Every structure is written in structure tokens, then in C-alpha cells.
XYZ file of C-alpha atoms in Angstrom:
699
model
C 9.494 74.687 114.595
C 8.813 71.018 114.018
C 6.453 68.747 112.133
C 4.569 65.729 113.344
C 2.712 63.454 110.940
C -0.474 61.564 111.656
C -1.843 58.565 109.836
C -5.492 57.703 109.900
C -6.165 54.033 110.323
C -8.904 52.350 108.384
C -10.124 48.979 109.594
C -7.005 48.420 111.663
C -4.622 48.977 108.721
C -2.723 52.092 107.848
C -3.740 53.736 104.585
C -0.571 54.156 102.528
C -0.024 55.882 99.197
C 2.482 53.970 97.101
C 2.865 56.609 94.412
C 1.898 60.229 95.183
C -1.788 60.608 94.535
C -2.425 56.889 93.903
C -4.457 54.997 96.491
C -3.842 51.318 96.950
C -6.297 49.164 95.050
C -7.556 45.828 96.304
C -6.865 44.194 92.928
C -3.229 45.300 92.701
C -0.597 42.594 92.512
C 1.457 42.220 95.735
C 4.721 42.521 93.805
C 3.408 45.667 92.183
C 2.537 47.109 95.592
C 6.008 46.275 96.875
C 7.587 47.967 93.869
C 5.457 51.050 94.442
C 6.700 51.312 98.015
C 10.376 50.808 97.087
C 10.524 53.489 94.419
C 13.650 55.453 93.578
C 14.418 57.918 96.365
C 17.148 59.647 94.354
C 14.672 60.978 91.812
C 12.738 64.216 92.273
C 9.597 62.113 92.621
C 9.240 58.611 93.913
C 8.545 56.492 90.872
C 6.955 53.098 90.531
C 7.571 50.301 88.124
C 5.820 50.391 84.784
C 2.200 49.297 84.862
C -0.458 49.006 82.253
C -3.338 51.409 81.884
C -5.734 48.966 83.484
C -7.888 48.564 80.376
C -5.956 45.783 78.646
C -4.833 48.064 75.816
C -1.236 48.971 75.006
C 0.337 51.645 77.227
C 0.589 55.194 75.951
C 4.281 55.448 76.828
C 6.467 52.636 75.529
C 9.863 52.052 73.974
C 9.060 54.168 70.930
C 8.131 57.157 73.065
C 11.247 56.669 75.209
C 13.428 56.630 72.078
C 11.883 59.931 70.962
C 12.420 61.369 74.430
C 16.108 60.383 74.299
C 16.463 62.125 70.916
C 14.810 65.230 72.375
C 17.093 65.113 75.416
C 20.140 64.866 73.146
C 19.008 67.956 71.211
C 18.444 69.847 74.437
C 21.923 68.945 75.657
C 23.518 70.119 72.419
C 21.625 73.392 72.743
C 23.174 74.140 76.153
C 26.724 72.954 75.405
C 28.139 76.495 75.627
C 26.382 77.058 78.939
C 27.810 73.840 80.360
C 31.341 74.783 79.322
C 30.932 78.223 80.893
C 29.624 76.746 84.153
C 32.585 74.359 84.433
C 35.067 77.169 83.741
C 33.303 79.566 86.135
C 33.658 76.971 88.867
C 37.438 77.026 88.359
C 37.484 80.806 88.738
C 35.439 80.512 91.942
C 37.931 77.952 93.310
C 40.860 80.327 92.538
C 42.064 77.903 89.869
C 41.747 80.382 87.004
C 45.404 79.948 85.986
C 44.450 76.358 85.268
C 41.582 77.567 83.082
C 43.895 80.042 81.302
C 46.532 77.360 80.801
C 43.966 75.036 79.297
C 43.108 77.723 76.754
C 46.617 78.651 75.559
C 48.626 75.594 76.664
C 51.139 77.746 78.574
C 50.447 76.495 82.089
C 52.989 73.661 82.011
C 55.747 75.966 80.705
C 55.083 78.617 83.351
C 55.133 76.049 86.098
C 58.390 74.611 84.776
C 60.276 77.934 84.663
C 58.979 79.061 88.069
C 57.034 82.089 86.831
C 54.826 83.564 89.546
C 51.112 82.873 89.233
C 49.381 84.915 91.953
C 45.738 84.168 92.685
C 44.206 87.216 94.346
C 40.689 86.726 95.698
C 38.996 89.971 94.666
C 36.337 88.084 92.714
C 35.921 85.585 95.539
C 35.494 88.424 98.039
C 32.833 90.106 95.885
C 30.771 86.924 95.737
C 31.045 86.156 99.454
C 29.966 89.699 100.382
C 26.891 89.485 98.160
C 26.104 86.086 99.653
C 26.349 87.557 103.158
C 23.884 90.308 102.192
C 21.437 87.666 100.964
C 21.644 85.597 104.139
C 21.199 88.723 106.274
C 17.779 89.092 104.610
C 16.587 85.475 104.731
C 12.977 85.391 103.440
C 9.902 84.454 105.421
C 6.523 83.927 103.689
C 3.279 85.589 104.748
C 0.074 84.196 103.199
C -2.775 86.626 102.551
C -6.322 85.620 101.571
C -8.245 87.058 98.676
C -11.609 86.430 100.313
C -12.765 86.963 103.873
C -13.811 83.322 104.224
C -10.213 82.180 103.682
C -8.655 84.290 106.452
C -8.280 81.399 108.881
C -6.709 79.150 106.212
C -4.264 81.904 105.277
C -3.302 82.332 108.928
C -2.651 78.602 109.306
C -0.627 78.486 106.072
C 1.478 81.447 107.242
C 2.461 79.470 110.333
C 2.834 76.084 108.599
C 4.911 77.060 105.547
C 7.983 78.097 107.615
C 7.801 74.711 109.347
C 7.721 72.906 106.000
C 10.699 74.942 104.802
C 12.623 74.266 107.991
C 11.826 70.565 107.771
C 13.445 70.581 104.307
C 16.521 72.425 105.644
C 15.616 75.218 103.261
C 18.035 77.714 104.754
C 20.962 75.517 103.679
C 19.418 75.051 100.237
C 18.884 78.817 100.009
C 22.524 79.424 100.933
C 23.882 76.886 98.428
C 21.703 78.203 95.631
C 22.763 81.790 96.309
C 26.349 80.736 95.628
C 25.161 79.153 92.385
C 23.246 82.303 91.489
C 26.225 84.584 92.114
C 28.747 82.321 90.381
C 26.827 81.072 87.358
C 23.918 83.499 87.194
C 21.133 80.990 87.882
C 19.928 78.907 90.820
C 17.468 76.046 90.275
C 15.011 74.912 92.960
C 13.014 71.706 92.751
C 9.667 71.506 94.595
C 8.467 67.888 94.570
C 6.206 65.545 96.477
C 8.088 62.649 98.059
C 5.769 59.871 99.225
C 8.555 58.146 101.158
C 8.854 60.946 103.683
C 7.291 60.595 107.142
C 7.225 56.784 106.962
C 5.103 56.700 103.847
C 2.775 59.541 104.744
C 4.597 61.769 102.256
C 5.621 65.387 102.379
C 6.999 68.241 100.291
C 10.602 67.906 99.124
C 12.543 71.085 98.255
C 16.119 70.857 97.052
C 18.780 72.320 94.789
C 19.116 71.155 91.182
C 22.464 71.304 89.399
C 22.225 73.207 86.112
C 24.399 70.562 84.446
C 21.648 68.023 85.163
C 18.711 70.125 83.987
C 17.688 70.298 80.317
C 15.039 72.434 78.636
C 14.011 73.423 75.121
C 16.607 75.746 73.530
C 15.343 79.224 72.729
C 12.660 79.602 75.410
C 13.019 82.301 78.059
C 10.400 80.854 80.430
C 11.090 77.299 81.537
C 7.351 76.703 81.932
C 6.982 77.183 78.157
C 9.414 74.393 77.331
C 7.655 71.425 75.740
C 9.724 69.005 77.792
C 11.874 69.212 80.887
C 14.499 66.642 81.831
C 16.300 66.116 85.136
C 19.102 63.537 85.033
C 21.169 62.004 87.773
C 23.944 59.447 88.075
C 22.918 56.531 90.294
C 24.877 53.410 91.207
C 23.644 50.434 89.220
C 23.524 48.123 92.236
C 21.215 50.588 94.029
C 18.941 50.697 90.988
C 18.768 46.902 90.890
C 17.799 46.832 94.555
C 14.990 49.289 93.944
C 13.823 47.698 90.696
C 14.643 43.993 91.008
C 12.287 43.100 88.135
C 14.683 44.927 85.779
C 17.897 43.409 87.086
C 20.521 43.328 84.345
C 18.604 45.789 82.169
C 19.373 49.083 83.930
C 22.857 49.746 82.576
C 23.782 52.386 80.038
C 23.174 56.103 79.714
C 20.633 58.003 77.678
C 22.958 61.023 77.578
C 26.410 61.961 78.820
C 26.339 64.187 81.886
C 28.827 67.055 81.908
C 31.215 66.764 84.842
C 32.963 69.423 86.873
C 36.750 69.381 87.190
C 37.096 67.842 90.627
C 40.125 67.789 92.877
C 39.302 64.193 93.753
C 39.020 61.320 91.328
C 35.344 60.554 90.722
C 34.563 57.122 89.310
C 31.397 57.018 87.208
C 32.051 53.683 85.516
C 29.422 51.782 87.545
C 26.770 54.478 87.421
C 23.781 54.811 85.121
C 21.935 57.937 84.082
C 18.397 58.038 85.509
C 16.184 60.454 83.574
C 13.096 62.137 85.028
C 11.031 63.368 82.101
C 8.307 65.989 82.577
C 6.105 67.022 79.681
C 2.829 68.856 79.176
C -0.244 67.817 77.201
C -3.689 69.298 76.636
C -6.895 67.745 77.915
C -10.130 67.630 75.955
C -11.269 70.749 77.829
C -8.070 72.604 76.908
C -6.489 72.421 80.368
C -2.710 71.988 80.546
C -1.777 68.638 82.120
C 1.662 67.763 83.462
C 2.861 64.166 83.042
C 5.934 62.440 84.382
C 8.037 59.456 83.285
C 11.203 57.843 84.581
C 13.572 55.709 82.536
C 17.126 54.341 82.462
C 18.546 53.861 78.995
C 15.610 52.470 77.007
C 13.977 50.851 80.053
C 10.835 52.562 81.280
C 10.429 52.496 85.058
C 7.249 54.538 85.441
C 4.950 56.700 83.333
C 2.031 58.617 84.770
C 0.233 58.568 81.428
C 0.049 54.779 81.647
C -1.892 55.010 84.921
C -5.681 55.513 84.753
C -5.546 57.762 87.832
C -3.280 60.245 86.047
C -4.314 60.095 82.403
C -6.800 62.948 82.635
C -5.616 64.474 85.894
C -1.867 64.700 85.365
C 0.985 64.116 87.781
C 0.517 67.404 89.662
C -2.804 69.219 89.798
C -1.141 72.614 89.399
C 0.099 71.608 85.929
C 3.472 73.393 86.272
C 6.990 72.037 86.025
C 8.246 71.516 89.604
C 11.349 73.624 88.915
C 11.836 77.321 89.693
C 14.817 79.308 88.360
C 16.294 82.276 90.217
C 18.168 84.371 87.616
C 20.754 87.045 88.441
C 21.506 88.829 85.155
C 19.084 87.589 82.440
C 19.960 86.801 78.843
C 17.836 86.783 75.724
C 16.779 83.423 74.314
C 17.422 81.379 77.451
C 15.745 80.969 80.846
C 19.115 81.236 82.622
C 21.501 84.165 83.053
C 25.109 84.969 83.868
C 26.733 85.805 87.167
C 29.563 87.747 88.719
C 32.272 85.438 87.424
C 31.304 86.307 83.855
C 31.502 90.080 84.412
C 34.446 90.164 86.821
C 36.886 87.591 85.524
C 38.395 90.002 82.981
C 39.546 92.583 85.591
C 40.509 89.675 87.868
C 42.653 88.230 85.074
C 44.561 91.482 84.469
C 44.948 92.114 88.192
C 46.720 88.783 88.499
C 48.736 89.230 85.293
C 49.974 92.664 86.370
C 50.706 91.291 89.823
C 52.655 88.432 88.231
C 54.806 90.849 86.204
C 55.391 93.140 89.190
C 56.332 90.179 91.365
C 58.618 88.777 88.685
C 60.395 92.135 88.335
C 60.727 92.353 92.108
C 62.237 88.899 92.260
C 64.702 89.742 89.464
C 65.671 93.035 91.106
C 66.266 91.480 94.509
C 68.369 88.602 93.137
C 71.900 89.682 92.083
C 73.402 88.314 88.862
C 76.770 88.966 87.155
C 78.456 88.964 83.783
C 81.775 87.077 84.021
C 84.510 86.834 81.384
C 85.627 83.334 80.447
C 89.300 84.085 81.234
C 88.563 85.555 84.648
C 89.132 82.213 86.324
C 86.488 82.615 89.064
C 85.819 79.677 91.329
C 82.041 79.469 90.724
C 81.361 77.132 93.629
C 82.967 79.530 96.084
C 81.272 82.500 94.370
C 77.770 80.993 94.712
C 78.350 79.783 98.249
C 77.653 82.776 100.482
C 79.089 80.955 103.477
C 82.625 81.143 101.990
C 84.428 84.277 103.200
C 86.988 84.132 100.347
C 86.420 83.591 96.624
C 89.580 82.632 94.695
C 90.201 84.183 91.287
C 92.935 83.338 88.803
C 94.541 86.232 87.015
C 93.842 89.905 87.250
C 90.389 91.012 88.493
C 88.767 94.274 87.444
C 85.351 95.677 86.485
C 85.816 94.649 82.879
C 86.083 90.935 83.739
C 83.199 90.777 86.318
C 80.209 93.065 86.125
C 76.857 92.996 87.960
C 73.687 92.712 85.921
C 71.543 95.689 86.910
C 67.763 95.213 86.598
C 65.728 98.374 86.203
C 62.747 98.371 88.584
C 59.341 98.988 87.105
C 57.897 102.467 87.230
C 55.237 103.267 89.817
C 52.771 103.787 86.980
C 52.367 100.037 86.636
C 51.491 99.682 90.296
C 48.949 102.458 89.752
C 47.510 100.583 86.778
C 47.163 97.437 88.883
C 45.411 99.447 91.597
C 43.108 100.918 88.952
C 42.087 97.406 87.891
C 41.343 96.587 91.531
C 39.158 99.679 91.796
C 37.461 98.666 88.550
C 36.728 95.266 90.055
C 35.181 96.875 93.147
C 33.016 99.212 91.066
C 31.970 96.463 88.653
C 30.967 94.133 91.473
C 29.360 96.927 93.567
C 31.637 95.831 96.375
C 33.155 99.044 97.683
C 35.222 99.146 100.849
C 32.271 100.219 102.955
C 30.370 97.077 101.930
C 33.206 94.970 103.317
C 33.219 96.783 106.667
C 36.029 99.297 106.146
C 35.496 103.022 105.706
C 37.429 106.118 104.809
C 39.150 108.359 107.295
C 36.927 110.275 109.666
C 33.958 107.864 109.575
C 33.826 106.084 112.917
C 30.212 106.314 114.131
C 28.252 103.078 113.838
C 25.190 104.913 112.512
C 27.273 106.586 109.794
C 28.825 103.270 108.771
C 25.388 101.640 108.652
C 24.042 104.517 106.559
C 26.923 104.206 104.085
C 26.437 100.468 103.834
C 22.716 100.862 103.275
C 23.336 103.435 100.550
C 25.887 101.148 98.877
C 23.644 98.062 98.957
C 21.357 99.034 96.101
C 22.629 96.204 93.920
C 22.270 93.677 96.730
C 18.723 94.817 97.452
C 17.817 94.415 93.785
C 19.203 90.871 93.663
C 17.478 89.958 96.925
C 14.160 91.279 95.595
C 14.515 88.957 92.583
C 15.104 86.027 94.928
C 12.007 87.026 96.889
C 9.968 86.753 93.697
C 11.390 83.272 93.231
C 10.540 82.504 96.858
C 6.920 83.469 96.145
C 6.782 80.874 93.337
C 8.339 78.205 95.567
C 5.791 78.799 98.320
C 2.965 78.874 95.786
C 3.996 75.398 94.595
C 4.146 74.271 98.235
C 0.576 75.472 98.779
C -0.565 73.605 95.668
C 1.096 70.393 96.885
C -0.567 70.857 100.281
C -3.874 71.343 98.474
C -3.388 68.101 96.523
C -1.729 65.724 98.980
C -2.481 66.792 102.571
C -5.502 64.496 102.895
C -4.324 63.255 106.281
C -4.376 65.606 109.266
C -0.904 66.674 110.337
C 0.212 68.401 113.508
C 2.750 71.223 113.467
C 4.524 72.818 116.408
C 4.709 76.567 115.835
C 7.384 78.441 117.747
C 6.201 81.625 119.443
C 7.856 85.023 119.551
C 9.255 84.523 123.037
C 11.865 81.900 123.835
C 10.391 78.555 124.812
C 6.829 79.393 123.771
C 5.034 77.345 121.142
C 1.629 76.092 120.099
C 0.299 73.192 118.074
C -1.645 73.563 114.829
C -3.502 70.741 113.063
C -3.916 71.047 109.336
C -5.190 69.183 106.298
C -6.330 70.263 102.848
C -10.066 70.242 103.551
C -10.309 74.039 103.805
C -8.193 74.836 100.738
C -9.366 72.192 98.269
C -11.850 73.003 95.540
C -15.226 73.358 97.224
C -18.617 72.815 95.619
C -20.762 75.943 95.757
C -24.408 75.906 96.775
C -27.072 76.209 94.034
C -28.126 79.720 93.120
C -31.770 78.943 93.949
C -33.674 76.015 95.484
C -34.280 73.137 93.107
C -31.578 74.120 90.635
C -29.704 70.876 91.232
C -32.776 68.934 90.061
C -32.794 70.603 86.654
C -31.505 68.824 83.550
C -27.980 69.744 82.579
C -27.170 71.180 85.977
C -23.442 71.233 86.617
C -22.217 72.254 90.063
C -19.796 75.134 90.367
C -16.596 74.810 92.378
C -14.701 77.461 94.279
C -10.935 77.263 94.678
C -9.390 79.313 97.518
C -6.642 81.571 96.169
C -3.914 83.074 98.313
C -1.377 85.829 97.776
C 2.116 85.469 99.200
C 4.166 88.354 100.511
C 7.789 87.974 101.572
C 9.295 89.721 104.558
C 12.973 89.668 105.483
C 14.322 88.218 108.681
C 16.894 90.949 109.374
C 20.068 89.401 110.793
C 22.575 92.137 110.043
C 23.898 93.665 113.309
C 24.526 96.976 111.541
C 20.886 97.079 110.464
C 19.799 96.545 114.059
C 22.252 99.226 115.187
C 20.858 101.604 112.596
C 17.332 100.956 113.862
C 18.459 101.595 117.437
C 20.035 104.889 116.422
C 16.885 105.863 114.561
C 14.776 105.083 117.657
C 16.998 107.298 119.821
C 16.827 110.071 117.242
C 13.025 109.928 117.095
C 12.871 109.982 120.886
C 15.158 113.009 121.035
C 12.983 114.868 118.523
C 9.904 114.327 120.685
C 8.097 111.906 118.362
C 6.897 109.905 121.376
C 5.575 112.944 123.253
C 1.758 112.473 123.337
C 1.199 116.223 123.165
C 3.008 116.295 119.791
C 1.441 113.123 118.410
C -0.388 114.840 115.556
C 2.705 116.436 114.058
C 4.754 113.279 114.760
C 2.299 111.138 112.772
C 2.451 113.609 109.894
C 6.237 113.326 109.790
C 6.168 109.536 110.097
C 3.761 109.235 107.175
C 6.395 110.857 104.946
C 9.185 108.574 106.187
C 10.115 105.073 104.958
C 11.915 102.586 107.198
C 11.388 99.082 108.485
C 9.052 98.905 111.464
C 7.355 102.237 110.697
C 3.914 100.748 111.346
C 4.878 99.793 114.895
C 6.202 103.299 115.581
C 2.986 104.834 114.240
C 0.987 102.503 116.452
C 2.975 103.566 119.522
C 2.439 107.261 118.724
C -1.308 106.722 118.217
C -1.528 104.792 121.486
C 0.210 107.657 123.298
C -2.196 110.176 121.801
C -5.176 108.006 122.758
C -3.899 107.662 126.336
C -3.454 111.440 126.575
C -7.009 112.029 125.348
C -8.369 109.579 127.939
C -6.419 111.292 130.718
C -7.731 114.692 129.624
C -11.304 113.423 129.590
C -10.905 111.923 133.045
C -9.428 115.200 134.280
C -12.422 117.097 132.934
C -14.797 114.674 134.615
C -12.944 115.077 137.914
C -13.181 118.864 137.607
C -16.924 118.590 137.009
C -17.292 116.339 140.044
C -15.320 118.838 142.103
C -17.697 121.634 141.021
C -20.721 119.552 141.983
C -19.243 118.714 145.373
C -18.360 122.387 145.882
C -21.950 123.365 145.126
C -23.233 120.840 147.658
C -20.751 121.436 150.444
C -19.530 124.949 149.814
C -15.928 123.769 149.691
C -13.454 124.258 146.862
C -12.523 120.696 145.835
C -9.396 121.347 143.850
C -10.068 124.497 141.883
C -8.137 126.760 144.197
C -8.263 127.649 147.906
C -11.070 126.238 150.030
C -13.922 128.538 151.023
C -12.747 128.788 154.605
C -9.111 129.262 153.729
C -9.778 131.965 151.151
C -11.134 134.257 153.877
C -8.343 133.968 156.329
C -6.839 130.522 156.437
C -7.812 127.361 158.167
C -9.005 127.093 161.709
C -5.604 125.763 162.590
C -3.979 128.857 161.175
C -2.097 126.961 158.477
C -3.570 128.646 155.422
C -2.856 125.466 153.449
C -3.371 125.187 149.716
C -5.744 122.640 148.254
C -4.725 119.706 146.057
C -5.549 121.696 142.941
C -2.927 124.236 143.997
C -0.344 121.586 144.698
C -0.472 121.760 148.554
C -1.952 119.590 151.286
C -4.052 116.752 149.892
C -6.394 116.871 152.895
C -8.466 119.580 151.188
C -8.282 117.909 147.822
C -10.931 116.111 145.836
C -10.705 112.808 147.664
C -11.029 114.380 151.124
C -13.865 116.594 149.837
C -15.810 113.569 148.677
C -15.327 111.901 152.063
C -16.455 115.009 153.885
C -19.489 115.337 151.630
C -20.567 111.856 152.667
C -20.177 112.719 156.445
C -23.445 113.892 158.189
C -23.433 117.617 159.025
C -23.886 118.999 162.543
C -27.202 120.539 163.715
C -25.820 124.043 163.302
C -24.709 123.267 159.735
C -28.102 121.810 158.903
C -29.938 124.927 160.153
C -27.471 127.165 158.312
C -27.983 125.302 155.042
C -31.763 125.464 155.489
C -31.754 129.233 156.035
C -29.534 129.730 152.967
C -31.926 127.816 150.690
C -34.044 130.259 148.624
C -37.869 130.096 148.959
C -39.807 129.603 145.744
C -43.232 130.231 147.384
C -43.293 134.070 147.225
C -45.457 135.727 144.620
C -42.758 138.036 143.396
C -40.439 135.139 142.824
C -37.805 136.584 145.109
C -36.251 134.224 147.560
C -36.799 135.146 151.200
C -35.030 133.442 154.013
C -37.112 131.488 156.423
């Protein structure tokens, strides 16, 4: 699937939006227009330089408001300090660097490294996360848009075909994969759904991408991010890039409004020449009580853009939908916060003791396999020769016996400790819902592919629950996409929609004319002429359903086995269609509707064939009445009394014999003129209706 943009030309010049939703004005300063077109591409939205409100009065957002926003951002950062520390530590556990995290806590890492103590790093936690991630990618979501009114059916159909193209254009599958790792590791994945006016050579398009939780700040204590009074997204940007984008503020863009928490990288990351760019979203109330979303961008105390300072946005807001352009996908929720915790938080304790027990077992094994001796000081052993295993002879001064040289015997650990370590491994598997069958291995005796698939499906309850939560998040993401299409798709765009078969595609043109708010007709003629008349507007509303793009080969194998089983049970036999449909109605599996449709089609075809057979039988009876020949209901009239004239005694088509006496040949013979003798015979056999008694007399 691909996307092609179109620009409509007006008077020979291309109409360009500098800032999303702002049309170019003839009175705008050329430098201002240039700044609008060279806005910051690193921010979630393309900002413009600060402008007045167009009325000559002071702007609504100035240095005082920015100072208050910085204080609010600082409070928000302090409120999520524990979360930031947990995220950084969880990342170490994911990278199998948990001994480093443990050593940082108790200060023992340097000592253990110095004395050569084993520090095994088993990947049981890593394996649990990767298996859950694989389950999620096997069920990659695909949106289906459904209308709420009959008049919106065509728009819903177009949106259903266009939304996957928009997602593909944003490389959403990669974003979905990256965020699933974040969800499994840290418990929360953050998606940003923005409008980027720099896309498509200034035409603009939807921008969907991952947001790092360390760079997202919300009001402490809220459980729904949409209820936060403010929302901040920060990013580190090179100062020279900022000066290129905002040359009017050259030399004023240094400094940071807040310190950004950093991960513990393997590489050295230099942030000395970077400044913190803050995207500030906040909500206000209009005079009518409608929630309005505003947006501002600043570096330090320098304001780069504020939507509330623009007349176009003061009453409308930055986005018409009025929601923060951020959607959180939570794994295991917590009270008092919009984020949750992930598998690292619940599995690092068994992982820790698995590795500690393994370290002790390995250390005991190393001690037991390395021989050591007690030696008396007056034994006079040549230690160099004793330690050099290449020397065949070791010289000793004086008498040598068991009392002067004795081996140090290390007692091996009991098997109970190995059992305890194995118990911790089993605890890890149960805690993470990652049994052996989920990883592809099974117990003894299970070899059939259908049985393996059934076991995996039964063991994937936890994965299905997590995937369902991500589908709900996917609904919100696509809803925001529809709202951005409704607001910004003024220009007609062409999309190439890939068909079901390889190489097939079609083109769809779309703009927002059919889904924007539409003025409704007056209730009666002349109403619009009345005083105080206010037109009513209708806004098309759509529901979004998510279906999974099944990519798991075991799922396909299970479906194939199910199809063969249904075939063997006679579900596709048209004569048993009624009972098959009754059984299918009680069953639940993917693709059941298609199977029901096939069974109904088979039953319909059987009914048509039976009706045609009845009609053919009726035609045969009519032809038999006219010609005196049996046209398929048994033996012909001549053959039933002694066989054919040729002495063959053949059976008609109805009896399964020679087709010459069947229905087709009977029809042909009925259309052939009879001989004179046959005509006279038929005339004599016709009853006379002229007698008074009503009895037929032959003529």
C-alpha cells in the first residue's frame, strides 16, 4: 500500500500551510512565513516562531507563563522520580546487566569481579519477554471502520482502506514492535499521534511514533493521562540545529528547563551541546464550556510558538478533537498513575535467585574440580615443580608422608540445591506464563502438530489478554487518526490500496469533505429566515473494530486441521447442511462466518438442483402424455411390453441405461412429425365429447 499526495494550485501558486491549520495570510511578514516553513521537525508538532495575537495587545503566553510552566514541569518530574529510576534499572535487567544493577545497590560488584567469583546471567526473563513479543507480532492489528448511520457507509469503507495505508506510511509495524518491548519491559508503551505539516513536501500528514517514558511528564496522581492539567514532552536537540531552525533566536536557545533522565548506555553519549526542547500541551475551557487543547514550544525561557497567541487557535484550539495526542498502552496497571509495571518488575526476583543459586553451584563445582593441598612448612616441597604439571618429578627434602602433605577435600553440594534452583526456574515460567509449550517444546508423547497448536492456544490466555489491551489502544490511535483526517485533509489525496491477490491494487481518492461537520437542512421551509435561527450541524461518527492479521504458522496449521476434521464429519455435505449449521452456531473459531457461508451455499445449490429435477420430471410426464413414451420414469412404453424393435430391451435414462430413450431424446422425438399411421392412431384414441351420455366413443 502506498500514498500519493496532491496539491491544489490556486492562481498558479501552490497553497501551503505553514503551521498545521493556519492558512497563509497576505499580510504576513516574509520572514515570518519563512520561519513558519522551517519549524522544528524534531518536535511532535511543527512549531513556528512566536507571533502576536494580531490585535496589537500583549500575547496571552509570555515569559511569565513560561516560568510557571517550567515550575509545573519540575513538579511533574519530581513526582515520577521513582518511576524513572525503575525504568533505568529495568533496562539493565533486560540487557542481562542485572549484576551491575545489584552491584550498584550493595557495592559488591567490584569485589566479586576482583576475586573471580562467577556471575552467571541466565536469560529466563529475556526469553519470557521475547516470547510474549512474538505472540503480539503474530496478531498484528488491522483496523476496520464501521459507520453509525447508513449515510456514512461509503466514508467508512474508504477509511477502512485508507487507515492501513497511513499506518504503513508511518512504519507503524516497527513502532508497534518497539513499543511492545517497552510495554513488556517497563509496563507502559506511549504512542504519539501528531500532525506534521512538513510531510509530503508541505502538504502535511499524520505522524505516529514512539515516545520515551523518560521524556513524558504528566500530573502526579491522575490515572487517566487525558485528565492531567498539563502534558509535557521534552527532547534533547543539538543547539546548532535549533539555531538553524530559529535564526531569530540565535544565542538565546541554550540551557535546559529540566534535566532529562538518561539510560545507562554502553557508549559514551555527549549531551553538553544539547538543549532541552519542551512541547507543552494544556487544556482550557471555552465560553461555551468546550474543552480546548493548546500547544506551546519553548527552550529554556525562550518561547518559540504558542497556539494561544494566534487568532486562528484562540477559540478553536490546536487540535479540534481536544485530546492530548498521546495514547498509553498499559500492561499491569497501578493505582494513582496512568502507567503500570511490566514483566521485569514481577520476574526479576526469581531471576535474581536463579542466578545466585547458579553462582554458588558453579563456584562449588569449580572448587571441587580444582585440587588443593595442605603442606607442612618443614616438608621441603619444590613448589614450582609441584605446580608445574609438565614436570614428571617433584623433588622433596626430608621424609614425605600423609601427615606432611594432605589434599584439601571439598564436599560437593547436595542435589537438593540443584532441585531448588530448578524450582526457581519453574516459578519463573509459571509467573511469566511462559511454559515449555509456549516456547515450542512439549512433553513426551505429544508430536502431532494439531495437538501442539491446541496446547499453545490453551496456554496463551495471558498473551491474548495483553493483546486485547493493545487492541483497545489501537482503537484510540486510529480514532485520533480519523480526527486528524477530519481536520486537515482539505486537499484531495490519492491512495493505492493493495488487493487480496498478489499484484492487484486500486486507487482511492479521499479528502475530508464527507466526514467534516455538515450543516443540516432546516426542519421546515422558511425556518432559516426566522430571527434567532441557528443552523444545526451533523458530525459523522465511526466505530473502529480491530481484527488480527494471523501470522503464526501453528495457528494456520490448526485451522487446516480443523478444516479437515469438519470435512471428515460431513459438515460440507449439502444433505446434512441443516444439522451442520446448528453445530457451527455453537462453535467459536476464527473464520466461522466463512464456513457457515459455504455450508449455506451448498444447501442452496442442493435445493436448486432438487427443484430443477422436479421440473424435469414434470416435463417428462407432459412429454409422456403427448407422445405415449416414458421419458425417464422407467421403461419406455414399447419396451415395457416386450423390448425394443431391435430386441435390445434397453433401459431408459431414468433407469440408468441407454440415453437414447431418455428425456433429451424424448423431447427431440416429440418435435418430429408423426407418420400418417401414427396420426390416424392418435385421432382414433382421442375421446369424443359430443355424445349425450358423456361417454367417449371412438370415431
